[in-house]
Amino acid sequence: MDVRSQISMVFHLDKCIGCHTCSIACKNIWTDRKGAEYMWWNNVETKPGTGYPGKWEDQDIYKGGWEKDGDSIKLKGAGKPKSLTNIFHNPHMPVIDDYYEPFTYKYLDLIESAAGDVQPTARPISMITGEPMDIKMGPNWDDDLSGSPDYARNDPNLKKLSPAEQEAMFEMERMAFFYLPRICNHCLNPACVAACPSGAIYKRGEDGVVLINQDVCRGWRMCVTACPYKKTYYNWSTGKSEKCILCYPRIETGQAPACMHSCVGRIRYLGVMLYDADQIEAVASADEVDVVRRQMEMILDPFDPDVIAAAKANGVADSTIDSAQKSPTYKFVKEWNLALPLHPEFRTLPMLFYVPPLLPVMASVTDVDHTEQSRKINPVGKHWPDSWLYDTTTEELFGTIDDSRFPLEYMASLFSAGDTTAVADRIKKLMAVRLHRRQETVGDVKENTVAEALADTHLTPEVADAIYYLTSLATFDDRFVIPAAHREQAIEMIEFTGDTKGATGFGFMAGSAQRGA
Amino acid sequence: MNALNVFLFVAFPYVAVVVFVVGVTYRYRKKGFTVTSLSSQFLEGKQLFWGTIPFHFGILVVFFGHLVAFMFPRATLAWNSVPIRLIILEVTAFIFGVLLLIGLVGLLIRRLSHGRIRAVTTKTDIAIELLLLAQVVLGCWIAVGYRWGSSWFAADLTPYLWSLGTFTPETAAVYALPWPIKLHIVGAFAILLLVPFTRLVHFIVAPFHYVVRPYQQVIWNWNRRSIRDPGTPWTEVRPKSS
Ligand code: SF4
Ligand code: SF4
């Protein structure tokens, strides 16, 4: 057992309001630079939708991630020898048009144009060439299902659904969507690291953050192809690749990453998980249906004395073990089994987990007669032809799951490599918690219904309350449990403090190491 | 005339090599951030294919061809002693030379005609590409006009280059060469001299070590096994940091 600690994340999708505050917080701090303007280390997508870059989930196009190769795995579009043979021209590399051409407006024209008969306009110009351009695409052009024929209809996850099911999803009355915020998953088996010919990308041993050393990156671009989530980006101006750094300067000083700190919906949780690094290879090469389950098994119980002893022997700090015991992500992912990784079939073992959204799935739509209602309302609304009602009643307990507005296959294609029971289990739990709380606060649900629901999902009222607390009431410190970075120990081991002990005044110390963008 | 010859074929090569070595080392060690291939595939990927592939494969073969004649002159001459083998060698080299030429012209056209690529083009990019172009044109011309290059390179130029290496310059043979070849030699050293100042520097960091490296890389800030050993703070052993 090789116990290591990993900073992991949970995003609770039911709570995301799609405001993009997270993306803006990140952009303002890290990517508001030439060559990086098109990068959104954090982006929020509407699902169903094609996302950013367009259809990134379709690995027939982008060749990202790992694929099974006998008993082991290999990189799909990079690796040995492809990272070297394709070095002059990488056939699987996305180009800027797959993202969007970054643009701005000539705002000064509004102020400085000569007086004339027509209002001056601020024309859009390309941030690459500076030439006027027609804006064709942006990073969230498909927000809230806009342009559905072009975007939502082409969602790669729909491939698994029958044409009839797809039609049903896009019936105007049944249309539903949810938001999927994405950052780098800081994977346990990162494809970006494996694909880099220069060895510039690495995982930090202490907390598992995946970083690109900007001094070592040579712009070979293989990580862009290899990351199945398209979360490494090529800076066209500096000729170096960049990616989400999980705000490590903030984490090291005990602050939450900017996207998480600013999250309006408070959907984000961050904490330490201990895992067994010896299992990485075996888990990543497991059969597709087993990957999720085995990834969960890799995560270790931070209260188990054996785990603690092995962690200590491996140099995991006591404060880190303590954080692991308080970790909200451990609770969501392992203790309560409520969260799932995004596209586990890419086999990178992502450490960002999602609590699947309950509302769009559970809410069914029922045909109701509301002649009476329409009599009461304003004549303008009177001819509202809609006889559908968004129904969240739960007469049949979990009956609505199977005929929900989002087919379970769709959710399973996103979160569990097609295993619908894994998704259904989690959704049922969320539903049971909801029933339990409804009974506590409103009281219109029968007691035995609640008891049945809880028993069905192996929850106790206490656990249900704990889930409810961490979901709805959690404070900042509950959501972000950040272990001390212990850089002081790092410094002690790199620069022998004894060397300067007893010295006075200004010595000739080498400058500190530079890291990252 | 002789002063010029001495400058071009004795002084200049030394200057070029020294600048190359010092410049590349300095840039690699101190300005690692600027050492990159500066790939523009992200901005334009289709036209690039028709330039970069013939260019890179062409230059690799041509470069290693020169290198072989320089390192193993006797073997080269022995190989060339059979006419058919000589022809095969020369024709192959020439084909790759032409590929290199085609690729370079393609890259130049793309660089100048494509708006997005122009946005990431500097004056030194253009200058070094023009210098390379002149060098390649000269090379192709020499291959056709002054046959057979592989033989006289091994016989005349290799001793000259080695003599430079041993600090006992023997230049008589070089002085007697026709001017296109002389120009080609000077061009070669000029390119070498400019490597540390241009995008060409990326060939120095060709990532061959990838072949032997394990896929995953984890870097620790400290030696995790000995961090809890009370003895370590007072030992002289310092683990390699990131
Ligand atoms: S999400 Fe992509 S960039 Fe991030 S660690 Fe995984 S493979 Fe690398
Ligand atoms: S800030 Fe939070 S709620 Fe808003 S889009 Fe981002 S993740 Fe969703």
PDB file of N, CA and C and ligand atoms in Angstrom, chain A residues 184-187 190-192 210 227-229 231-232 243, ligand 1:
ATOM      1  N   CYS A 184      -9.814  21.296 -14.677  1.00  0.00           N
ATOM      2  CA  CYS A 184      -8.945  20.124 -14.778  1.00  0.00           C
ATOM      3  C   CYS A 184      -9.262  19.196 -13.611  1.00  0.00           C
ATOM      4  N   ASN A 185      -9.283  17.898 -13.886  1.00  0.00           N
ATOM      5  CA  ASN A 185      -9.667  16.920 -12.873  1.00  0.00           C
ATOM      6  C   ASN A 185      -8.510  16.487 -11.968  1.00  0.00           C
ATOM      7  N   HIS A 186      -7.323  16.980 -12.244  1.00  0.00           N
ATOM      8  CA  HIS A 186      -6.129  16.592 -11.478  1.00  0.00           C
ATOM      9  C   HIS A 186      -6.117  15.073 -11.253  1.00  0.00           C
ATOM     10  N   CYS A 187      -6.167  14.395 -12.386  1.00  0.00           N
ATOM     11  CA  CYS A 187      -6.345  12.945 -12.434  1.00  0.00           C
ATOM     12  C   CYS A 187      -5.226  12.172 -11.720  1.00  0.00           C
ATOM     13  N   PRO A 190      -3.016  10.775 -15.088  1.00  0.00           N
ATOM     14  CA  PRO A 190      -3.210  11.840 -16.077  1.00  0.00           C
ATOM     15  C   PRO A 190      -2.617  11.511 -17.448  1.00  0.00           C
ATOM     16  N   ALA A 191      -3.452  11.657 -18.458  1.00  0.00           N
ATOM     17  CA  ALA A 191      -2.990  11.412 -19.826  1.00  0.00           C
ATOM     18  C   ALA A 191      -2.062  12.522 -20.298  1.00  0.00           C
ATOM     19  N   CYS A 192      -2.287  13.728 -19.771  1.00  0.00           N
ATOM     20  CA  CYS A 192      -1.448  14.858 -20.188  1.00  0.00           C
ATOM     21  C   CYS A 192      -0.002  14.625 -19.776  1.00  0.00           C
ATOM     22  N   VAL A 210      -1.774  18.732 -10.709  1.00  0.00           N
ATOM     23  CA  VAL A 210      -1.039  18.477 -11.949  1.00  0.00           C
ATOM     24  C   VAL A 210      -0.635  19.814 -12.570  1.00  0.00           C
ATOM     25  N   CYS A 227      -5.228  14.951 -23.252  1.00  0.00           N
ATOM     26  CA  CYS A 227      -6.233  15.170 -22.207  1.00  0.00           C
ATOM     27  C   CYS A 227      -7.622  15.009 -22.804  1.00  0.00           C
ATOM     28  N   PRO A 228      -8.359  14.004 -22.365  1.00  0.00           N
ATOM     29  CA  PRO A 228      -9.679  13.761 -22.958  1.00  0.00           C
ATOM     30  C   PRO A 228     -10.679  14.835 -22.575  1.00  0.00           C
ATOM     31  N   TYR A 229     -10.362  15.610 -21.555  1.00  0.00           N
ATOM     32  CA  TYR A 229     -11.282  16.662 -21.119  1.00  0.00           C
ATOM     33  C   TYR A 229     -10.926  17.999 -21.769  1.00  0.00           C
ATOM     34  N   LYS A 231      -8.401  19.934 -21.196  1.00  0.00           N
ATOM     35  CA  LYS A 231      -8.117  20.908 -20.154  1.00  0.00           C
ATOM     36  C   LYS A 231      -6.656  21.325 -20.125  1.00  0.00           C
ATOM     37  N   THR A 232      -5.891  20.959 -21.140  1.00  0.00           N
ATOM     38  CA  THR A 232      -4.623  21.651 -21.335  1.00  0.00           C
ATOM     39  C   THR A 232      -4.784  22.474 -22.608  1.00  0.00           C
ATOM     40  N   LYS A 243      -2.431  25.007 -18.191  1.00  0.00           N
ATOM     41  CA  LYS A 243      -3.630  24.352 -17.682  1.00  0.00           C
ATOM     42  C   LYS A 243      -3.986  24.894 -16.305  1.00  0.00           C
TER      43      LYS A 243
HETATM   44  S1  SF4 C   1      -8.077  16.550 -16.698  1.00  0.00           S
HETATM   45 FE1  SF4 C   1      -6.662  16.509 -18.422  1.00  0.00          FE
HETATM   46  S2  SF4 C   1      -5.180  18.113 -17.936  1.00  0.00           S
HETATM   47 FE2  SF4 C   1      -6.218  17.611 -16.025  1.00  0.00          FE
HETATM   48  S3  SF4 C   1      -4.901  16.030 -15.085  1.00  0.00           S
HETATM   49 FE3  SF4 C   1      -6.524  14.969 -16.238  1.00  0.00          FE
HETATM   50  S4  SF4 C   1      -5.552  14.542 -18.223  1.00  0.00           S
HETATM   51 FE4  SF4 C   1      -4.333  16.148 -17.244  1.00  0.00          FE
END
